[in-house]
Short mmCIF file of C-alpha atoms in Angstrom, two decimals:
data_model
loop_
_atom_site.label_atom_id
_atom_site.label_comp_id
_atom_site.label_asym_id
_atom_site.label_seq_id
_atom_site.Cartn_x
_atom_site.Cartn_y
_atom_site.Cartn_z
CA ARG A 172 0.00 0.00 0.00
CA LYS A 173 1.32 3.45 -0.87
CA GLU A 174 2.08 5.76 2.03
CA VAL A 175 0.05 8.58 0.49
CA GLU A 176 -2.69 7.89 -2.05
CA GLN A 177 -4.56 10.28 -4.26
CA ASP A 178 -6.96 9.97 -7.16
CA PRO A 179 -4.67 10.75 -10.13
CA GLY A 180 -7.52 12.25 -12.15
CA PRO A 181 -7.39 14.02 -14.49
CA PHE A 182 -10.19 16.31 -13.41
CA ASN A 183 -11.59 18.55 -16.13
CA VAL A 184 -14.07 21.10 -14.85
CA PRO A 185 -15.55 24.36 -16.14
CA GLU A 186 -14.42 27.69 -14.78
CA GLY A 187 -16.37 28.65 -11.69
CA ALA A 188 -16.99 25.07 -10.57
CA THR A 189 -16.14 23.67 -7.15
CA VAL A 190 -13.56 20.89 -7.10
CA ALA A 191 -12.73 18.48 -4.28
CA PHE A 192 -9.60 16.39 -3.93
CA ASN A 193 -9.14 13.52 -1.51
CA CYS A 194 -6.07 11.91 -0.07
CA THR A 195 -5.42 9.09 2.38
CA TYR A 196 -2.25 8.24 4.27
CA SER A 197 -1.25 4.93 5.76
CA ASN A 198 1.06 5.83 8.63
CA SER A 199 -0.78 6.87 11.77
CA ALA A 200 2.45 8.46 13.03
CA SER A 201 2.13 11.15 10.39
CA GLN A 202 2.30 14.56 11.97
CA SER A 203 2.23 17.34 9.39
CA PHE A 204 0.12 17.60 6.29
CA PHE A 205 0.29 19.85 3.28
CA TRP A 206 -1.14 20.51 -0.14
CA TYR A 207 1.37 21.53 -2.77
CA ARG A 208 0.71 22.73 -6.27
CA GLN A 209 2.95 21.81 -9.18
CA ASP A 210 2.75 23.41 -12.61
CA CYS A 211 4.02 21.55 -15.64
CA ARG A 212 7.81 21.21 -15.62
CA LYS A 213 8.12 23.33 -12.48
CA GLU A 214 8.94 22.66 -8.85
CA PRO A 215 6.19 22.08 -6.27
CA LYS A 216 5.03 25.12 -4.34
CA LEU A 217 3.28 25.10 -1.00
CA LEU A 218 -0.42 25.84 -1.35
CA MET A 219 -1.38 25.40 2.28
CA SER A 220 -0.73 23.42 5.42
CA VAL A 221 -3.57 21.28 6.75
CA TYR A 222 -4.70 21.35 10.36
CA SER A 223 -7.10 19.16 12.33
CA SER A 224 -9.41 22.10 12.88
CA GLY A 225 -9.59 22.70 9.15
CA ASN A 226 -8.30 25.84 7.52
CA GLU A 227 -9.29 28.17 4.76
CA ASP A 228 -7.32 30.49 2.52
CA GLY A 229 -9.53 32.43 0.16
CA ARG A 230 -11.14 29.97 -2.23
CA PHE A 231 -9.21 27.03 -0.82
CA THR A 232 -10.30 24.94 2.16
CA ALA A 233 -8.31 22.04 3.61
CA GLN A 234 -9.56 19.44 6.06
CA LEU A 235 -7.84 16.71 8.04
CA ASN A 236 -9.49 13.69 9.66
CA ARG A 237 -6.89 11.91 11.76
CA ALA A 238 -9.22 9.08 12.74
CA SER A 239 -9.82 8.20 9.09
CA GLN A 240 -6.32 9.25 7.98
CA TYR A 241 -7.93 11.37 5.31
CA ILE A 242 -7.10 14.80 3.93
CA SER A 243 -9.15 16.91 1.55
CA LEU A 244 -8.82 20.07 -0.47
CA LEU A 245 -11.76 22.08 -1.77
CA ILE A 246 -11.41 24.75 -4.42
CA ARG A 247 -14.40 27.06 -4.86
CA ASP A 248 -15.11 29.31 -7.83
CA SER A 249 -12.26 27.74 -9.79
CA LYS A 250 -10.16 29.91 -12.10
CA LEU A 251 -8.26 29.03 -15.24
CA SER A 252 -5.05 29.67 -13.30
CA ASP A 253 -5.94 26.86 -10.88
CA SER A 254 -5.02 24.33 -13.58
CA ALA A 255 -2.10 22.35 -12.16
CA THR A 256 -1.25 19.12 -10.39
CA TYR A 257 -2.15 19.08 -6.71
CA LEU A 258 0.08 17.04 -4.44
CA CYS A 259 -0.92 15.69 -1.04
CA VAL A 260 2.16 15.65 1.19
CA VAL A 261 2.76 14.13 4.61
CA ASN A 262 5.56 14.43 7.14
CA MET A 263 6.12 11.72 9.73
CA ARG A 264 6.63 12.61 13.39
CA GLY A 265 10.32 12.82 14.15
CA ALA A 266 11.30 12.56 10.50
CA GLN A 267 12.38 15.41 8.31
CA LYS A 268 11.48 14.02 4.94
CA LEU A 269 8.25 14.65 3.09
CA VAL A 270 6.25 11.87 1.44
CA PHE A 271 4.35 12.85 -1.69
CA GLY A 272 1.19 11.44 -3.16
CA GLN A 273 1.20 10.86 -6.91
CA GLY A 274 -0.74 14.08 -7.50
CA THR A 275 -4.10 14.91 -9.03
CA ARG A 276 -4.16 16.74 -12.34
CA LEU A 277 -6.72 19.49 -12.63
CA THR A 278 -7.68 21.36 -15.78
CA ILE A 279 -10.07 24.26 -15.60
CA ASN A 280 -11.83 24.87 -18.90
CA PRO A 281 -13.13 28.27 -20.04
CA GLY B 234 10.72 33.93 2.10
CA ALA B 235 13.41 31.30 1.90
CA VAL B 236 14.95 30.73 -1.51
CA VAL B 237 16.67 27.64 -2.82
CA SER B 238 18.66 28.05 -6.00
CA GLN B 239 19.28 25.01 -8.18
CA HIS B 240 21.28 24.78 -11.37
CA PRO B 241 21.61 23.92 -14.10
CA SER B 242 17.94 24.05 -14.98
CA ARG B 243 18.45 21.84 -17.97
CA VAL B 244 21.29 19.60 -19.11
CA ILE B 245 21.80 17.18 -21.94
CA CYS B 246 24.70 14.79 -21.67
CA LYS B 247 26.07 11.77 -23.45
CA SER B 248 25.61 8.31 -22.05
CA GLY B 249 28.50 7.35 -19.78
CA THR B 250 29.36 10.87 -18.67
CA SER B 251 28.76 12.45 -15.26
CA VAL B 252 26.59 15.42 -14.42
CA LYS B 253 26.74 17.61 -11.32
CA ILE B 254 23.69 19.46 -10.02
CA GLU B 255 24.02 22.19 -7.39
CA CYS B 256 21.52 23.27 -4.78
CA ARG B 257 22.09 26.39 -2.68
CA SER B 258 20.10 27.91 0.15
CA LEU B 259 20.41 31.64 -0.48
CA ASP B 260 19.23 33.31 2.69
CA PHE B 261 19.32 30.59 5.30
CA GLN B 262 21.51 27.75 6.46
CA ALA B 263 20.39 24.24 5.70
CA THR B 264 21.98 21.42 7.67
CA THR B 265 19.75 19.04 5.74
CA MET B 266 18.75 19.06 2.11
CA PHE B 267 16.70 16.55 0.18
CA TRP B 268 17.09 15.26 -3.36
CA TYR B 269 14.06 14.06 -5.31
CA ARG B 270 13.55 12.56 -8.73
CA GLN B 271 10.37 12.85 -10.76
CA PHE B 272 9.58 10.85 -13.86
CA PRO B 273 6.91 12.08 -16.32
CA LYS B 274 3.40 12.01 -14.87
CA LYS B 275 4.73 10.55 -11.62
CA SER B 276 5.16 12.07 -8.21
CA LEU B 277 8.35 13.13 -6.51
CA MET B 278 10.35 10.26 -5.08
CA LEU B 279 12.90 10.98 -2.40
CA MET B 280 16.33 9.74 -3.42
CA ALA B 281 18.43 10.79 -0.48
CA THR B 282 18.78 13.10 2.47
CA SER B 283 21.93 15.21 2.39
CA ASN B 284 23.49 16.04 5.76
CA GLU B 285 26.06 18.80 6.17
CA GLY B 286 29.40 17.39 7.22
CA SER B 287 28.37 13.76 7.12
CA LYS B 288 27.30 11.04 4.73
CA ALA B 289 24.01 11.22 2.92
CA THR B 290 21.18 8.85 3.77
CA TYR B 291 19.89 7.05 0.70
CA GLU B 292 16.41 5.65 0.19
CA GLN B 293 15.98 1.99 -0.54
CA GLY B 294 16.82 1.13 -4.12
CA VAL B 295 18.93 4.23 -4.80
CA GLU B 296 22.55 3.44 -5.64
CA LYS B 297 24.82 5.59 -3.53
CA ASP B 298 27.82 4.97 -5.79
CA LYS B 299 25.88 6.20 -8.79
CA PHE B 300 24.26 9.23 -7.19
CA LEU B 301 27.02 10.96 -5.26
CA ILE B 302 25.94 13.58 -2.77
CA ASN B 303 28.21 16.14 -1.17
CA HIS B 304 27.05 18.63 1.44
CA ALA B 305 30.24 20.43 2.35
CA SER B 306 28.73 23.66 3.65
CA LEU B 307 25.54 24.85 5.29
CA THR B 308 24.36 26.43 2.05
CA LEU B 309 25.42 24.01 -0.68
CA SER B 310 24.61 20.43 -1.57
CA THR B 311 25.55 18.77 -4.84
CA LEU B 312 24.25 15.68 -6.57
CA THR B 313 26.47 14.01 -9.16
CA VAL B 314 24.93 11.47 -11.48
CA THR B 315 27.86 9.27 -12.46
CA SER B 316 28.05 7.24 -15.67
CA ALA B 317 24.64 8.49 -16.70
CA HIS B 318 22.40 6.32 -18.87
CA PRO B 319 19.20 7.16 -20.74
CA GLU B 320 17.10 5.65 -17.92
CA ASP B 321 18.54 8.34 -15.61
CA SER B 322 16.79 11.00 -17.67
CA SER B 323 14.42 12.67 -15.26
CA PHE B 324 13.55 15.85 -13.39
CA TYR B 325 15.76 16.20 -10.30
CA ILE B 326 14.64 18.59 -7.56
CA CYS B 327 16.31 19.59 -4.32
CA SER B 328 14.64 20.88 -1.20
CA ALA B 329 15.73 22.46 2.06
CA ARG B 330 13.94 23.13 5.29
CA ASP B 331 13.91 26.61 6.83
CA THR B 332 12.27 26.51 10.29
CA SER B 333 9.02 24.69 9.50
CA ALA B 334 8.73 25.33 5.77
CA TYR B 335 10.17 23.21 2.99
CA THR B 336 11.41 25.15 -0.03
CA PHE B 337 12.18 23.58 -3.37
CA GLY B 338 14.74 24.43 -5.99
CA SER B 339 13.46 25.02 -9.51
CA GLY B 340 14.60 21.60 -10.65
CA THR B 341 17.05 20.22 -13.21
CA ARG B 342 15.79 18.43 -16.27
CA LEU B 343 18.41 15.85 -17.22
CA THR B 344 18.36 14.20 -20.61
CA VAL B 345 20.91 11.49 -21.31
CA VAL B 346 21.39 10.68 -24.98
#
């Protein structure tokens, strides 16, 4: 079983739609959780950290359910510029390295 | 914010030659840096953790004699792909941690012909 699993997509949605991404992780010792965005042929960039209480940054909302070992990302009122690959990333307690999911490709269509 | 500079951004080399990739933390000191590899339409896979002043820690299945890592200072880590072959063609990305945030270099696209 992969340490971090995501639906690879691709997701093709019209501009203005709401999109939801899901992610599960296998190691209950995981401590920190993130969503990264990666554009084609570019490095990943931090979109937001994910907290148990849930957190929101503009059109983006992230949720964490530790009991289910499940992380989600919701994008509201999607823009053309949201087209990218979204990576679910986990950091284990006491470890420095990040573990990446395979990413979910999103294309927003005009 | 923290900046990690990586170069070259793109390199084409002949099979059997070696290629060195540099990763620098520009405005912070990084005792630990990470090297990832990403194949097309795949996610980032950690290759090794580079530790300043000591040997790198390699992930399972990564040949340490083929992927040489040197972390001689708090701001520079290098990855050398020795005797490169076409199957080594990939996108190599470094990362460093500044306080709680992980910052990535812009990546190096290696093509071995």
